[in-house]
Amino acid sequence: MPRDRLLPILLTALTSLLFAGSFIAGKFTTVELSPILTTLLRYLIALVFLSSLLIHHKQLSLLVQTKDVFLLV
């Protein structure tokens, strides 16, 4: 099977897996964790992910100036 035909199938499967994982995580967090803690964890995970993207790509348009680090955190 050519790569250009395989990629949409893999992306569809990945989307389904991510949605299912998110659904299960949502069910777990509503029972086990408080809403404030759940929100804090979501923001911390997003901060780590977005910061790693900034470090990895190192493009001039993605650089964070020193004065904006506090706002980012």
Coordinates of N, CA, C and O in Angstrom, one line a residue:
M1 N 0.9 -1.2 0.0 CA 0.0 0.0 0.0 C 0.9 1.2 0.0 O 1.8 1.4 0.8
P2 N 0.7 2.2 -0.9 CA 1.5 3.4 -1.0 C 1.4 4.2 0.3 O 0.3 4.2 1.0
R3 N 2.4 5.0 0.6 CA 2.5 5.8 1.8 C 1.4 6.8 1.9 O 0.8 7.1 2.9
D4 N 1.1 7.4 0.7 CA 0.0 8.5 0.7 C -1.4 8.0 1.0 O -2.2 8.7 1.4
R5 N -1.6 6.7 0.8 CA -2.9 6.1 1.1 C -2.9 5.6 2.5 O -4.0 5.4 3.2
L6 N -1.8 5.2 3.1 CA -1.7 4.7 4.4 C -1.8 5.8 5.5 O -2.3 5.6 6.6
L7 N -1.2 6.9 5.2 CA -1.2 8.0 6.2 C -2.6 8.4 6.7 O -2.8 8.6 7.9
P8 N -3.6 8.6 5.8 CA -4.9 9.0 6.3 C -5.5 7.9 7.2 O -6.2 8.2 8.2
I9 N -5.3 6.7 6.9 CA -5.8 5.6 7.8 C -5.1 5.6 9.1 O -5.8 5.5 10.2
L10 N -3.8 5.8 9.2 CA -3.1 5.9 10.4 C -3.5 7.1 11.3 O -3.7 7.0 12.5
L11 N -3.7 8.2 10.6 CA -4.2 9.4 11.3 C -5.6 9.2 11.9 O -5.9 9.7 13.0
T12 N -6.5 8.6 11.2 CA -7.8 8.3 11.7 C -7.8 7.4 12.9 O -8.5 7.6 13.9
A13 N -6.9 6.3 12.8 CA -6.8 5.4 13.9 C -6.2 6.2 15.1 O -6.7 6.0 16.3
L14 N -5.2 7.0 14.9 CA -4.6 7.8 16.0 C -5.7 8.7 16.6 O -5.7 8.8 17.9
T15 N -6.5 9.3 15.8 CA -7.5 10.2 16.4 C -8.5 9.4 17.2 O -8.9 9.9 18.3
S16 N -8.9 8.3 16.8 CA -9.8 7.4 17.6 C -9.2 7.0 18.9 O -9.8 7.1 19.9
L17 N -7.9 6.7 18.9 CA -7.2 6.3 20.1 C -7.1 7.4 21.1 O -7.3 7.3 22.3
L18 N -6.8 8.6 20.6 CA -6.7 9.8 21.4 C -8.0 10.2 22.0 O -8.1 10.5 23.2
F19 N -9.1 10.1 21.2 CA -10.4 10.4 21.8 C -10.8 9.4 22.8 O -11.3 9.8 23.9
A20 N -10.5 8.1 22.6 CA -10.9 7.1 23.6 C -10.1 7.3 24.9 O -10.6 7.2 26.0
G21 N -8.8 7.6 24.7 CA -8.0 7.8 25.9 C -8.5 9.1 26.7 O -8.5 9.1 27.9
S22 N -8.8 10.1 26.0 CA -9.3 11.3 26.6 C -10.7 11.0 27.3 O -10.9 11.6 28.4
F23 N -11.5 10.2 26.7 CA -12.8 9.9 27.3 C -12.6 9.1 28.6 O -13.2 9.4 29.7
I24 N -11.7 8.2 28.6 CA -11.4 7.4 29.8 C -10.7 8.2 30.9 O -11.1 8.1 32.1
A25 N -9.8 9.1 30.5 CA -9.2 10.0 31.5 C -10.2 10.9 32.1 O -10.1 11.2 33.3
G26 N -11.1 11.4 31.3 CA -12.2 12.3 31.8 C -13.1 11.6 32.8 O -13.4 12.2 33.8
K27 N -13.4 10.3 32.5 CA -14.2 9.6 33.5 C -13.5 9.3 34.8 O -14.0 9.4 35.8
F28 N -12.2 9.0 34.7 CA -11.4 8.8 35.8 C -11.2 10.1 36.7 O -11.4 10.0 37.9
T29 N -10.9 11.2 36.0 CA -10.7 12.4 36.8 C -12.0 13.0 37.5 O -11.8 13.6 38.5
T30 N -13.1 12.8 36.9 CA -14.3 13.3 37.5 C -14.6 12.5 38.8 O -15.3 13.1 39.7
V31 N -14.2 11.3 38.9 CA -14.5 10.5 40.1 C -13.3 10.7 41.1 O -13.6 10.8 42.3
E32 N -12.1 10.7 40.7 CA -11.0 10.6 41.6 C -10.4 12.0 42.0 O -9.8 12.1 43.1
L33 N -10.5 13.0 41.1 CA -9.8 14.3 41.4 C -10.8 15.4 41.4 O -11.9 15.4 40.9
S34 N -10.4 16.5 42.1 CA -11.3 17.7 42.2 C -11.2 18.5 40.9 O -10.2 18.3 40.1
P35 N -12.1 19.3 40.6 CA -12.1 20.0 39.3 C -10.9 21.0 39.2 O -10.3 21.2 38.2
I36 N -10.5 21.6 40.4 CA -9.4 22.5 40.4 C -8.1 21.8 40.1 O -7.3 22.3 39.3
L37 N -7.9 20.6 40.7 CA -6.7 19.8 40.4 C -6.7 19.3 39.0 O -5.6 19.4 38.3
T38 N -7.8 18.9 38.4 CA -7.9 18.5 37.1 C -7.5 19.6 36.1 O -6.7 19.4 35.2
T39 N -8.0 20.8 36.4 CA -7.7 22.0 35.5 C -6.2 22.3 35.6 O -5.5 22.6 34.6
L40 N -5.6 22.3 36.8 CA -4.2 22.6 37.0 C -3.4 21.6 36.3 O -2.4 22.0 35.6
L41 N -3.7 20.3 36.3 CA -2.9 19.3 35.6 C -3.0 19.5 34.1 O -2.0 19.3 33.4
R42 N -4.2 19.8 33.6 CA -4.3 20.1 32.2 C -3.4 21.2 31.7 O -2.7 21.1 30.7
Y43 N -3.4 22.3 32.5 CA -2.5 23.4 32.2 C -1.1 23.1 32.3 O -0.3 23.6 31.5
L44 N -0.7 22.3 33.3 CA 0.7 21.9 33.4 C 1.2 21.1 32.2 O 2.3 21.2 31.7
I45 N 0.3 20.1 31.8 CA 0.7 19.3 30.7 C 0.8 20.1 29.4 O 1.7 19.9 28.6
A46 N -0.1 21.0 29.2 CA -0.1 21.9 28.1 C 1.2 22.8 28.1 O 1.8 23.0 27.0
L47 N 1.6 23.3 29.3 CA 2.7 24.1 29.4 C 4.0 23.3 29.0 O 4.8 23.8 28.3
V48 N 4.1 22.1 29.5 CA 5.3 21.3 29.2 C 5.3 21.0 27.7 O 6.3 21.0 27.0
F49 N 4.1 20.6 27.1 CA 4.1 20.3 25.7 C 4.4 21.5 24.8 O 5.3 21.4 23.9
L50 N 3.8 22.6 25.1 CA 4.1 23.8 24.3 C 5.5 24.3 24.4 O 6.1 24.8 23.5
S51 N 6.0 24.2 25.7 CA 7.4 24.6 25.9 C 8.4 23.7 25.1 O 9.4 24.2 24.6
S52 N 8.1 22.4 25.1 CA 9.0 21.5 24.3 C 8.9 21.8 22.8 O 9.9 21.7 22.1
L53 N 7.8 22.3 22.3 CA 7.7 22.7 20.9 C 8.5 23.9 20.7 O 9.2 24.0 19.6
L54 N 8.5 24.8 21.6 CA 9.3 26.1 21.5 C 10.8 25.7 21.4 O 11.6 26.3 20.6
I55 N 11.2 24.8 22.3 CA 12.6 24.4 22.4 C 13.0 23.7 21.1 O 14.1 23.9 20.6
H56 N 12.2 22.8 20.7 CA 12.5 21.9 19.5 C 12.6 22.7 18.2 O 13.5 22.5 17.5
H57 N 11.7 23.6 18.0 CA 11.7 24.2 16.6 C 12.7 25.4 16.6 O 13.2 25.7 15.5
K58 N 12.9 26.1 17.6 CA 13.8 27.2 17.7 C 13.7 28.2 16.5 O 14.7 28.7 16.0
Q59 N 12.5 28.5 16.1 CA 12.3 29.5 15.0 C 12.2 30.9 15.7 O 11.8 31.0 16.9
L60 N 12.6 31.9 15.0 CA 12.6 33.3 15.5 C 11.2 33.7 16.0 O 11.1 34.4 17.0
S61 N 10.2 33.3 15.2 CA 8.9 33.7 15.5 C 8.3 33.0 16.7 O 7.3 33.4 17.3
L62 N 9.0 31.9 17.2 CA 8.5 31.1 18.3 C 9.3 31.4 19.6 O 9.0 30.9 20.6
L63 N 10.3 32.2 19.5 CA 11.1 32.5 20.7 C 10.3 33.4 21.7 O 9.6 34.3 21.3
V64 N 10.5 33.1 23.0 CA 9.9 33.8 24.0 C 10.9 34.8 24.6 O 12.0 34.4 25.0
Q65 N 10.5 36.1 24.6 CA 11.4 37.1 25.2 C 11.5 36.9 26.7 O 10.5 36.4 27.3
T66 N 12.6 37.4 27.3 CA 12.8 37.2 28.7 C 11.6 37.9 29.5 O 11.2 37.3 30.5
K67 N 11.2 39.0 29.1 CA 10.1 39.7 29.8 C 8.8 39.0 29.7 O 7.9 39.2 30.6
D68 N 8.6 38.0 28.8 CA 7.3 37.3 28.7 C 7.3 35.9 29.3 O 6.3 35.2 29.3
V69 N 8.4 35.5 29.9 CA 8.5 34.2 30.5 C 7.5 34.1 31.7 O 6.8 33.1 31.8
F70 N 7.4 35.1 32.5 CA 6.4 35.1 33.6 C 5.0 34.9 33.1 O 4.2 34.2 33.6
L71 N 4.6 35.6 32.0 CA 3.3 35.5 31.4 C 3.1 34.1 30.9 O 2.0 33.5 30.9
L72 N 4.1 33.5 30.3 CA 4.0 32.1 29.8 C 3.7 31.1 30.9 O 2.9 30.3 30.7
V73 N 4.5 31.3 32.0 CA 4.3 30.3 33.1 C 3.0 30.6 33.8 O 2.2 29.8 34.1

